[in-house]
Amino acid sequence: MTRVTDAQRPTLPSTELTTPHIGRRRLSWWIWGIVGVIVVAGAIDFMVTTPGWQWNVVGAYIFDPEILSGVFYTIWLTVLSAVCGLIAGGVVAVLRMSENPALRAAGTVFVWLMRAIPALVVLLFVFFLGALVPELTLGIPYTDVTLISVKTNDVITKFTAALIGLTLIQAAHVGEIYRGGILSVSKGQHEAGGAIGMTRAQSMRRIIMPQAIRVIIPPLSNELITLFKNTSLVSVIGFTELLTSVQLVYGRTYQTIPMLLVACLWYLFLTSIAMLGQSALEKHFSRGFVRRSKVQSLEEPA
Amino acid sequence: MNEPVVTVRGLIKKFHDVAVLRGVDLTLRRGEVLSVIGPSGSGKSTLLRCLNQLEEVDGGEIRHNGELLGIETVKGKLMRLRERDIVRQRRAFGMVFQHFNLFPHMTALENVLEGPTQVRHMPKTEASELARAELGRVGLASHANHYPAELSGGQQQRVAIARALALRPEIMLFDEPTSALDPELVNEVLDVIRGLAADGMTMAIVTHEMNLAQEMSDTVVVMDQGQVVEAGAPQQIFLAPQSERTERFVAKLHAAQQK
């Protein structure tokens, strides 16, 4: 075998050593660029010149008090059912990962039901619960002992039905996301926690959860954005959130397209804010998992 | 000879129906360095993990200073202890894992601080002093603010040793501490272990590292198929093995070392 010495290797002339290296531009690069420009131009043209959008109507209604009230109720419903769903999801995850087979089965059945039944149907079921169960009773089963008893229809309003329905759906999805995140942390981390004398609960809180959160945030954000859009489903039970308020307007004025555009613009705006929040959270919980440009080294004590 | 700190008698451990430990006897004395060697699957890591109760034992007994570990007698039956008691018993043992198992979301210092502050409830300043001293002992005082991902394998393992030492354990357990390391990083970890041996720390070390077993240990235990084949001074095991299985395994180790 002949060995190549450094002297035999071709070298760059010294004047070129400081020239930056650039990537190759292939023909396809230009073709896709031109296609992109044409598509964007067409889209803008469509949005601006098509009279059916009726941009003047959009402008007149986007900050209309009736619409703003719908926006408010959409946000309010999202926040409330997100909070309830995040808590209930925790319960579901604990059930699903319990060592007790009865609790584990309860969690599994709940998740199975909520995944199998369409969200719209769950909402309708909760809303019409009074037809199935006229009275809600809290007592000891199969005895006459009753602690509280109320008429179902006094409890289930349009708002509470929406909140309960969305929370139930959320709980199942969020519970599975939590579980996935916790399972993604290696067994060695539990053991290391145990080896330094922590209880299972301590390891969970100090070691496992902080690492699981990093994995949980992207799917959880996705789920919350889905929830935000799913609030539009409650128009089916007539709760006046954003979509319902838009529908009420175009029911009177027949300006369907511009009013739907109003709703879309609000959904776009609010989702964008949520996505900003997501990337901030992701950054916060990436501790120890991203390269830092500078690590503060300490002086070695003499 | 010093008094026994840990005694193991007739230890049985099964995974489902497979017996991994089939009646193991072992004595670890104060200040002793005990190496456990043997082919993969011989049960040596499982034995170590049973000592600090990362694995539940199926039969036999482990005693630490006379106290039965993991079980108690209730109405004539042997019942497993509650978590609270297991956690208390575990505190006598420090554990170092093959894959370090540092907490990736904490800096080196925070890793070492975790036990003293969360488990021992030591005041912040006192714990911090202790943690820095332990990091200094493994030669990493200057790396206190590094995250595990920013450290080499050898450095991570040294932080893991400091983390275990910060709890002032009576016995240190090492589960193949150098097996996951690049060859050039093995020595820095061995040096730390050597230092602990010189300080008189009681240690049980599962290893494939000939140097460690031969030079550092007072006793070498050879395991095969869930049983102790032979136990004795390193000279006996490596130069004049009593059993044929030991002889075969030592020959293999030598051959591997030559490569």
Coordinates of C-alpha atoms in Angstrom, one line a residue:
Chain A
M1 CA 0.0 0.0 0.0
T2 CA 1.4 3.4 -0.9
R3 CA 1.0 6.1 1.7
V4 CA -0.1 9.6 0.7
T5 CA 2.0 12.1 2.5
D6 CA 0.6 15.5 3.3
A7 CA 3.0 17.0 0.8
Q8 CA 1.4 15.0 -2.0
R9 CA -2.2 16.1 -1.2
P10 CA -3.5 19.0 -3.3
T11 CA -3.9 22.2 -1.3
L12 CA -5.9 25.4 -1.8
P13 CA -3.9 28.5 -2.7
S14 CA -3.5 30.5 0.5
T15 CA -5.6 33.4 -0.9
E16 CA -8.7 31.1 -1.0
L17 CA -8.4 29.7 2.5
T18 CA -10.5 32.6 3.9
T19 CA -13.3 32.4 1.3
P20 CA -16.5 31.0 2.9
H21 CA -17.9 27.7 1.6
I22 CA -21.4 27.8 0.1
G23 CA -24.0 25.2 -0.7
R24 CA -24.7 24.2 -4.3
R25 CA -27.8 25.7 -6.1
R26 CA -29.3 23.0 -8.3
L27 CA -31.8 23.7 -11.1
S28 CA -34.6 22.2 -9.0
W29 CA -33.9 24.8 -6.4
W30 CA -34.9 27.5 -8.9
I31 CA -37.9 25.6 -10.3
W32 CA -39.4 25.2 -6.8
G33 CA -38.7 28.8 -6.0
I34 CA -40.6 30.0 -9.1
V35 CA -43.5 27.6 -8.3
G36 CA -43.6 29.0 -4.8
V37 CA -43.7 32.6 -6.0
I38 CA -46.5 31.8 -8.4
V39 CA -48.6 30.0 -5.7
V40 CA -48.2 32.8 -3.2
A41 CA -49.0 35.5 -5.8
G42 CA -52.1 33.5 -6.9
A43 CA -53.3 33.2 -3.3
I44 CA -52.9 36.9 -2.6
D45 CA -54.7 37.7 -5.9
F46 CA -57.5 35.3 -4.9
M47 CA -57.8 36.8 -1.4
V48 CA -57.8 40.4 -2.7
T49 CA -59.7 40.4 -5.9
T50 CA -62.5 37.9 -5.3
P51 CA -65.5 40.0 -4.4
G52 CA -67.2 37.2 -2.5
W53 CA -64.9 37.7 0.5
Q54 CA -66.5 41.1 1.1
W55 CA -63.6 42.5 3.0
N56 CA -65.7 45.6 3.9
V57 CA -68.1 43.3 5.9
V58 CA -65.1 41.6 7.5
G59 CA -63.8 44.9 8.6
A60 CA -67.2 46.0 9.9
Y61 CA -67.7 42.9 12.0
I62 CA -64.3 41.8 13.2
F63 CA -64.5 44.0 16.4
D64 CA -68.3 43.9 16.6
P65 CA -69.4 43.6 20.3
E66 CA -71.4 40.4 19.4
I67 CA -68.3 38.8 17.9
L68 CA -66.0 40.0 20.7
S69 CA -68.4 38.4 23.2
G70 CA -68.1 35.1 21.2
V71 CA -64.3 35.5 21.2
F72 CA -64.4 36.0 25.0
Y73 CA -66.5 32.9 25.6
T74 CA -64.3 30.8 23.3
I75 CA -61.2 31.8 25.3
W76 CA -63.0 31.4 28.7
L77 CA -64.3 28.0 27.7
T78 CA -60.8 26.9 26.4
V79 CA -59.1 28.1 29.6
L80 CA -61.6 26.5 32.0
S81 CA -61.7 23.2 30.2
A82 CA -57.9 23.2 29.7
V83 CA -57.4 23.6 33.4
C84 CA -60.0 21.0 34.3
G85 CA -58.7 18.7 31.6
L86 CA -55.1 19.0 32.7
I87 CA -56.0 18.1 36.2
A88 CA -58.4 15.3 35.2
G89 CA -55.8 14.0 32.8
G90 CA -53.4 13.7 35.8
V91 CA -56.0 11.5 37.5
V92 CA -56.4 9.4 34.4
A93 CA -52.6 8.9 34.1
V94 CA -52.4 7.9 37.8
L95 CA -55.2 5.4 37.3
R96 CA -53.6 4.0 34.1
M97 CA -50.3 3.5 35.8
S98 CA -51.6 2.3 39.1
E99 CA -50.4 -1.0 40.6
N100 CA -54.0 -1.7 41.6
P101 CA -55.7 -3.7 38.8
A102 CA -59.2 -2.3 39.6
L103 CA -58.0 1.3 39.2
R104 CA -55.9 0.5 36.1
A105 CA -59.0 -1.1 34.5
A106 CA -61.1 2.0 35.3
G107 CA -58.6 4.2 33.6
T108 CA -58.3 2.0 30.6
V109 CA -62.1 1.8 30.1
F110 CA -62.5 5.6 30.4
V111 CA -59.8 6.2 27.8
W112 CA -61.2 3.6 25.6
L113 CA -64.7 5.2 25.7
M114 CA -63.5 8.7 25.2
R115 CA -61.3 7.7 22.2
A116 CA -64.1 5.7 20.6
I117 CA -66.9 8.2 20.9
P118 CA -66.7 11.3 18.7
A119 CA -66.3 14.6 20.6
L120 CA -69.6 15.9 19.1
V121 CA -71.5 12.9 20.4
V122 CA -70.0 13.2 23.9
L123 CA -71.1 16.9 24.0
L124 CA -74.6 16.0 22.9
F125 CA -74.8 13.2 25.5
V126 CA -73.8 15.4 28.3
F127 CA -76.2 18.1 27.2
F128 CA -79.2 15.7 27.0
L129 CA -78.1 13.8 30.2
G130 CA -81.4 15.0 31.9
A131 CA -83.4 12.8 29.5
L132 CA -81.4 9.7 30.7
V133 CA -80.9 10.5 34.3
P134 CA -83.4 13.1 35.6
E135 CA -81.9 13.4 39.1
L136 CA -78.2 13.4 40.1
T137 CA -77.8 11.7 43.5
L138 CA -74.8 11.4 45.8
G139 CA -75.3 8.7 48.4
I140 CA -74.3 5.1 49.3
P141 CA -75.1 2.7 46.5
Y142 CA -78.0 0.2 47.0
T143 CA -79.1 1.9 50.3
D144 CA -81.5 4.7 51.0
V145 CA -78.8 6.9 52.3
T146 CA -78.8 10.1 50.2
L147 CA -76.4 13.0 50.8
I148 CA -77.2 15.3 47.9
S149 CA -79.8 15.1 45.2
V150 CA -80.4 17.7 42.4
K151 CA -82.3 17.9 39.2
T152 CA -80.0 17.1 36.3
N153 CA -81.3 20.0 34.2
D154 CA -80.5 22.5 37.0
V155 CA -76.9 21.5 36.8
I156 CA -76.5 20.9 33.0
T157 CA -76.7 24.3 31.3
K158 CA -75.3 25.0 27.9
F159 CA -72.1 26.2 29.5
T160 CA -71.6 23.4 32.0
A161 CA -72.5 20.8 29.4
A162 CA -69.8 22.3 27.1
L163 CA -67.3 22.4 30.0
I164 CA -68.0 18.9 31.2
G165 CA -68.0 17.4 27.7
L166 CA -64.7 19.1 26.7
T167 CA -63.1 18.2 30.0
L168 CA -64.0 14.5 29.6
I169 CA -62.5 14.3 26.1
Q170 CA -59.4 16.3 27.3
A171 CA -58.9 14.1 30.3
A172 CA -58.5 11.0 28.2
H173 CA -56.1 12.5 25.7
V174 CA -54.1 14.5 28.2
G175 CA -53.8 11.4 30.5
E176 CA -52.3 9.4 27.7
I177 CA -49.9 12.2 26.9
Y178 CA -48.8 12.3 30.5
R179 CA -48.4 8.6 30.6
G180 CA -46.3 8.6 27.4
G181 CA -44.0 11.3 28.8
I182 CA -43.5 9.5 32.1
L183 CA -42.7 6.2 30.3
S184 CA -40.2 8.0 28.1
V185 CA -37.9 8.6 31.1
S186 CA -35.6 5.6 31.5
K187 CA -35.9 3.1 34.3
G188 CA -32.4 4.0 35.4
Q189 CA -33.6 7.4 36.5
H190 CA -36.1 5.8 38.9
E191 CA -33.4 3.5 40.2
A192 CA -30.9 6.4 40.6
G193 CA -33.6 8.2 42.6
G194 CA -34.2 5.2 44.8
A195 CA -30.4 4.6 45.2
I196 CA -30.0 8.1 46.8
G197 CA -32.8 7.2 49.2
M198 CA -35.8 8.8 47.6
T199 CA -39.3 7.4 47.9
R200 CA -41.2 6.6 44.7
A201 CA -43.2 9.8 45.1
Q202 CA -40.0 11.9 45.6
S203 CA -38.4 10.4 42.5
M204 CA -41.5 11.1 40.5
R205 CA -41.6 14.8 41.6
R206 CA -37.9 15.6 41.6
I207 CA -36.5 13.4 38.9
I208 CA -39.1 11.9 36.6
M209 CA -41.6 14.8 36.1
P210 CA -39.1 17.5 35.2
Q211 CA -37.7 15.3 32.5
A212 CA -41.2 14.0 31.3
I213 CA -42.4 17.6 30.9
R214 CA -39.9 18.3 28.2
V215 CA -41.4 15.3 26.2
I216 CA -45.0 16.2 27.2
I217 CA -45.1 19.8 26.1
P218 CA -45.2 19.5 22.3
P219 CA -48.1 16.9 22.2
L220 CA -49.8 18.8 25.1
S221 CA -49.7 22.1 23.2
N222 CA -51.0 20.4 20.2
E223 CA -53.9 19.0 22.3
L224 CA -54.7 22.4 23.8
I225 CA -54.8 24.0 20.4
T226 CA -57.1 21.2 19.3
L227 CA -59.2 21.9 22.3
F228 CA -59.3 25.6 21.5
K229 CA -60.7 24.7 18.0
N230 CA -62.9 22.0 19.4
T231 CA -64.8 24.7 21.4
S232 CA -66.5 25.4 18.0
L233 CA -68.2 22.0 18.4
V234 CA -70.3 23.3 21.3
S235 CA -72.2 25.4 18.7
V236 CA -74.1 22.2 18.3
I237 CA -75.6 22.6 21.8
G238 CA -76.1 26.3 21.2
F239 CA -73.6 27.8 23.6
T240 CA -72.6 31.2 22.0
E241 CA -68.9 31.0 21.6
L242 CA -67.1 32.4 18.5
L243 CA -68.5 30.2 15.8
T244 CA -72.1 30.3 17.2
S245 CA -72.0 34.1 17.4
V246 CA -70.7 34.2 13.8
Q247 CA -73.5 31.9 12.7
L248 CA -76.1 34.1 14.5
V249 CA -74.9 37.1 12.5
Y250 CA -74.9 35.4 9.1
G251 CA -78.3 33.8 10.0
R252 CA -79.7 37.4 10.0
T253 CA -77.6 39.0 7.2
Y254 CA -76.8 36.0 4.9
Q255 CA -73.2 37.2 4.7
T256 CA -71.9 33.7 5.3
I257 CA -68.4 33.9 3.7
P258 CA -67.2 37.1 5.3
M259 CA -68.5 36.1 8.7
L260 CA -66.7 32.7 8.5
L261 CA -63.6 34.7 7.5
V262 CA -64.0 36.8 10.6
A263 CA -64.1 33.6 12.7
C264 CA -61.0 32.2 10.9
L265 CA -59.0 35.4 11.5
W266 CA -59.7 35.2 15.2
Y267 CA -58.9 31.5 15.3
L268 CA -55.6 32.2 13.4
F269 CA -54.7 35.0 15.8
L270 CA -55.4 33.1 19.0
T271 CA -53.7 30.0 17.8
S272 CA -50.6 32.0 16.9
I273 CA -50.4 33.4 20.4
A274 CA -50.7 29.8 21.8
M275 CA -47.9 28.6 19.6
L276 CA -45.6 31.5 20.9
G277 CA -46.4 30.3 24.4
Q278 CA -45.5 26.7 23.4
S279 CA -42.1 27.6 22.1
A280 CA -41.4 29.7 25.3
L281 CA -42.3 26.6 27.4
E282 CA -40.2 24.3 25.3
K283 CA -37.2 26.5 25.7
H284 CA -37.8 26.7 29.5
F285 CA -37.9 23.0 30.0
S286 CA -34.9 22.1 27.8
R287 CA -32.5 22.6 30.7
G288 CA -29.5 20.2 30.3
F289 CA -30.6 19.0 26.9
V290 CA -29.4 21.9 24.7
R291 CA -25.8 22.9 23.9
R292 CA -24.8 26.0 25.7
S293 CA -22.4 28.2 23.9
K294 CA -20.6 29.0 27.2
V295 CA -20.3 27.0 30.3
Q296 CA -19.2 28.8 33.4
S297 CA -16.2 26.9 34.6
L298 CA -14.9 27.6 38.1
E299 CA -11.4 28.0 39.2
E300 CA -9.9 24.8 40.6
P301 CA -9.3 25.5 44.3
A302 CA -5.6 25.5 45.0
Chain B
M1 CA -10.4 -9.9 60.3
N2 CA -12.9 -7.2 60.6
E3 CA -16.5 -7.9 61.6
P4 CA -19.1 -8.6 58.8
V5 CA -21.1 -5.7 57.6
V6 CA -23.3 -7.5 55.1
T7 CA -24.1 -11.2 55.1
V8 CA -26.0 -13.0 52.4
R9 CA -27.4 -16.5 52.9
G10 CA -29.2 -18.7 50.5
L11 CA -30.3 -15.7 48.3
I12 CA -32.8 -16.6 45.6
K13 CA -34.0 -14.2 42.9
K14 CA -36.3 -15.1 40.1
F15 CA -37.4 -13.1 37.1
H16 CA -40.8 -14.6 36.3
D17 CA -39.9 -18.3 36.4
V18 CA -36.2 -18.0 35.7
A19 CA -34.0 -18.3 38.7
V20 CA -31.2 -15.7 38.3
L21 CA -29.7 -16.2 41.8
R22 CA -29.9 -19.8 43.1
G23 CA -28.8 -19.7 46.7
V24 CA -26.0 -17.2 47.0
D25 CA -23.9 -16.9 50.2
L26 CA -21.6 -13.9 50.7
T27 CA -19.9 -12.0 53.5
L28 CA -18.7 -8.4 53.2
R29 CA -16.5 -7.2 56.1
R30 CA -15.8 -3.7 57.3
G31 CA -13.2 -2.0 55.1
E32 CA -13.1 -4.9 52.7
V33 CA -13.0 -4.4 48.9
L34 CA -14.9 -7.3 47.3
S35 CA -15.0 -7.8 43.5
V36 CA -17.6 -10.0 41.9
I37 CA -16.6 -11.4 38.5
G38 CA -18.1 -14.0 36.2
P39 CA -19.6 -14.4 32.7
S40 CA -22.5 -12.3 31.5
G41 CA -25.8 -13.6 32.8
S42 CA -24.2 -15.1 35.9
G43 CA -26.3 -13.0 38.2
K44 CA -23.6 -10.7 39.5
S45 CA -25.3 -7.4 38.8
T46 CA -28.6 -8.8 40.1
L47 CA -26.8 -9.8 43.4
L48 CA -25.6 -6.2 43.8
R49 CA -29.0 -4.8 43.0
C50 CA -30.5 -7.1 45.6
L51 CA -28.1 -5.7 48.3
N52 CA -29.7 -2.2 48.1
Q53 CA -33.1 -3.5 47.3
L54 CA -33.5 -2.3 43.7
E55 CA -34.7 -5.8 43.2
E56 CA -37.1 -7.7 45.4
V57 CA -35.7 -10.9 46.8
D58 CA -37.7 -14.1 46.4
G59 CA -35.9 -16.2 49.1
G60 CA -33.0 -16.3 51.5
E61 CA -31.8 -13.4 53.6
I62 CA -29.6 -10.4 53.5
R63 CA -28.5 -8.8 56.8
H64 CA -26.8 -5.5 57.3
N65 CA -25.2 -5.2 60.7
G66 CA -27.5 -8.0 61.8
E67 CA -30.7 -6.3 60.6
L68 CA -32.8 -8.3 58.1
L69 CA -33.1 -6.3 54.8
G70 CA -36.4 -6.0 52.9
I71 CA -38.5 -8.3 55.1
E72 CA -39.9 -8.7 58.6
T73 CA -41.6 -11.5 60.5
V74 CA -45.3 -10.9 60.9
K75 CA -47.3 -13.7 62.7
G76 CA -44.7 -16.3 61.7
K77 CA -44.7 -15.2 58.0
L78 CA -42.0 -13.2 56.1
M79 CA -43.6 -10.0 54.8
R80 CA -41.9 -7.5 52.6
L81 CA -41.2 -4.2 54.3
R82 CA -43.1 -0.9 53.7
E83 CA -41.4 1.6 51.4
R84 CA -40.6 3.9 54.3
D85 CA -38.4 1.2 55.9
I86 CA -36.8 0.1 52.6
V87 CA -35.8 3.7 51.9
R88 CA -34.3 3.9 55.4
Q89 CA -32.3 0.7 55.0
R90 CA -31.1 1.7 51.6
R91 CA -29.3 4.7 53.1
A92 CA -26.4 2.5 54.2
F93 CA -25.6 1.8 50.6
G94 CA -24.3 4.1 47.9
M95 CA -24.8 2.8 44.3
V96 CA -22.9 3.6 41.2
F97 CA -24.4 2.3 37.9
Q98 CA -22.9 1.1 34.7
H99 CA -24.6 3.9 32.7
F100 CA -24.1 6.6 35.4
N101 CA -27.8 7.5 35.5
L102 CA -27.0 11.1 36.4
F103 CA -30.1 13.4 36.4
P104 CA -29.7 15.1 33.0
H105 CA -31.8 18.2 34.0
M106 CA -29.5 19.0 36.8
T107 CA -25.9 20.3 36.9
A108 CA -23.1 18.2 38.4
L109 CA -23.4 20.1 41.7
E110 CA -27.2 19.8 41.7
N111 CA -26.9 16.0 41.1
V112 CA -24.7 15.7 44.2
L113 CA -26.8 18.1 46.2
E114 CA -30.1 16.2 45.5
G115 CA -29.6 13.5 48.1
P116 CA -28.3 15.7 51.0
T117 CA -31.0 18.3 50.5
Q118 CA -34.1 16.2 49.5
V119 CA -33.4 13.0 51.4
R120 CA -31.3 14.1 54.4
H121 CA -33.0 17.6 54.6
M122 CA -29.6 19.2 55.3
P123 CA -29.5 23.0 55.3
K124 CA -28.6 24.5 51.9
T125 CA -25.2 26.0 52.8
E126 CA -24.0 22.9 54.7
A127 CA -25.2 20.6 51.8
S128 CA -23.5 22.9 49.3
E129 CA -20.2 22.7 51.1
L130 CA -20.4 19.0 51.4
A131 CA -21.4 18.6 47.7
R132 CA -18.5 20.8 46.5
A133 CA -16.1 18.8 48.8
E134 CA -17.3 15.5 47.2
L135 CA -16.9 16.9 43.7
G136 CA -13.4 18.0 44.7
R137 CA -12.6 14.5 45.9
V138 CA -13.4 13.1 42.5
G139 CA -11.4 15.9 40.9
L140 CA -14.3 17.8 39.4
A141 CA -14.7 20.9 41.5
S142 CA -14.2 23.0 38.4
H143 CA -17.1 21.3 36.6
A144 CA -19.8 21.9 39.2
N145 CA -22.0 23.9 36.8
H146 CA -21.8 21.6 33.9
Y147 CA -24.8 19.5 32.9
P148 CA -24.2 15.7 32.4
A149 CA -24.4 16.1 28.6
E150 CA -21.5 18.5 28.8
L151 CA -19.2 16.0 30.5
S152 CA -17.2 13.0 29.2
G153 CA -18.2 9.5 30.3
G154 CA -15.4 9.3 32.8
Q155 CA -16.4 12.7 34.3
Q156 CA -20.1 11.6 34.5
Q157 CA -19.2 8.5 36.3
R158 CA -17.0 10.5 38.8
V159 CA -20.0 12.8 39.4
A160 CA -22.1 9.7 40.0
I161 CA -19.6 8.5 42.6
A162 CA -19.6 11.9 44.3
R163 CA -23.4 11.8 44.3
A164 CA -23.4 8.5 46.1
L165 CA -20.6 9.6 48.5
A166 CA -22.5 12.7 49.5
L167 CA -25.0 10.6 51.4
R168 CA -22.1 9.3 53.6
P169 CA -22.9 5.6 52.9
E170 CA -21.4 2.8 54.9
I171 CA -21.0 0.6 51.9
M172 CA -20.4 1.5 48.3
L173 CA -21.8 -0.7 45.5
F174 CA -20.4 -0.4 42.0
D175 CA -22.2 -2.1 39.1
E176 CA -19.6 -2.4 36.3
P177 CA -18.5 1.2 36.8
T178 CA -16.1 1.2 33.8
S179 CA -17.9 -1.0 31.3
A180 CA -19.6 1.9 29.5
L181 CA -16.4 4.0 29.2
D182 CA -14.0 4.5 26.4
P183 CA -10.7 2.7 27.2
E184 CA -8.8 5.9 27.8
L185 CA -11.4 7.1 30.4
V186 CA -11.3 4.0 32.5
N187 CA -8.3 5.0 34.6
E188 CA -9.6 8.2 35.9
V189 CA -12.6 6.3 37.4
L190 CA -10.3 3.5 38.7
D191 CA -8.2 6.1 40.4
V192 CA -11.2 7.4 42.3
I193 CA -12.2 3.9 43.4
R194 CA -8.6 3.2 44.4
G195 CA -8.6 6.4 46.5
L196 CA -11.8 5.2 48.3
A197 CA -10.2 1.8 48.9
A198 CA -7.2 3.6 50.5
D199 CA -9.6 5.5 52.7
G200 CA -10.9 2.2 54.0
M201 CA -14.4 2.3 52.4
T202 CA -16.3 -0.9 52.4
M203 CA -17.0 -1.7 48.7
A204 CA -18.6 -4.4 46.5
I205 CA -17.7 -4.1 42.9
V206 CA -19.1 -6.0 39.9
T207 CA -16.5 -5.8 37.2
H208 CA -14.9 -7.1 34.1
E209 CA -11.9 -5.0 34.7
M210 CA -9.0 -7.3 35.6
N211 CA -6.9 -4.5 37.1
L212 CA -9.6 -3.6 39.5
A213 CA -10.3 -7.2 40.6
Q214 CA -6.7 -8.2 40.8
E215 CA -5.0 -5.2 42.3
M216 CA -7.6 -3.5 44.4
S217 CA -9.7 -6.2 46.0
D218 CA -9.2 -8.1 49.2
T219 CA -11.6 -10.8 48.0
V220 CA -12.7 -11.9 44.6
V221 CA -16.0 -13.8 44.2
V222 CA -16.5 -15.8 41.0
M223 CA -20.2 -16.3 40.0
D224 CA -21.6 -18.5 37.3
Q225 CA -25.2 -19.5 36.6
G226 CA -26.6 -17.8 39.7
Q227 CA -24.2 -19.3 42.2
V228 CA -20.9 -18.5 43.8
V229 CA -18.4 -20.8 42.3
E230 CA -15.4 -19.7 44.3
A231 CA -14.4 -16.9 46.6
G232 CA -10.9 -16.1 47.9
A233 CA -8.0 -13.7 47.7
P234 CA -7.1 -12.4 44.2
Q235 CA -3.9 -14.5 44.2
Q236 CA -5.9 -17.6 44.7
I237 CA -8.5 -16.9 42.1
F238 CA -6.1 -15.6 39.4
L239 CA -3.1 -17.8 40.0
A240 CA -4.3 -21.0 41.8
P241 CA -8.0 -21.4 41.1
Q242 CA -9.7 -24.2 43.0
S243 CA -12.5 -24.9 40.6
E244 CA -12.4 -25.7 36.9
R245 CA -15.1 -23.1 36.1
T246 CA -13.0 -20.4 37.7
E247 CA -10.0 -21.5 35.7
R248 CA -11.9 -21.4 32.5
F249 CA -13.3 -17.9 33.2
V250 CA -9.9 -16.5 34.3
A251 CA -8.3 -17.9 31.1
K252 CA -11.0 -16.1 29.0
L253 CA -10.3 -12.8 30.9
H254 CA -6.6 -13.2 30.3
A255 CA -7.2 -13.9 26.6
A256 CA -9.5 -10.8 26.3
Q257 CA -6.9 -8.7 28.0
Q258 CA -4.2 -9.8 25.6
K259 CA -6.2 -8.5 22.6

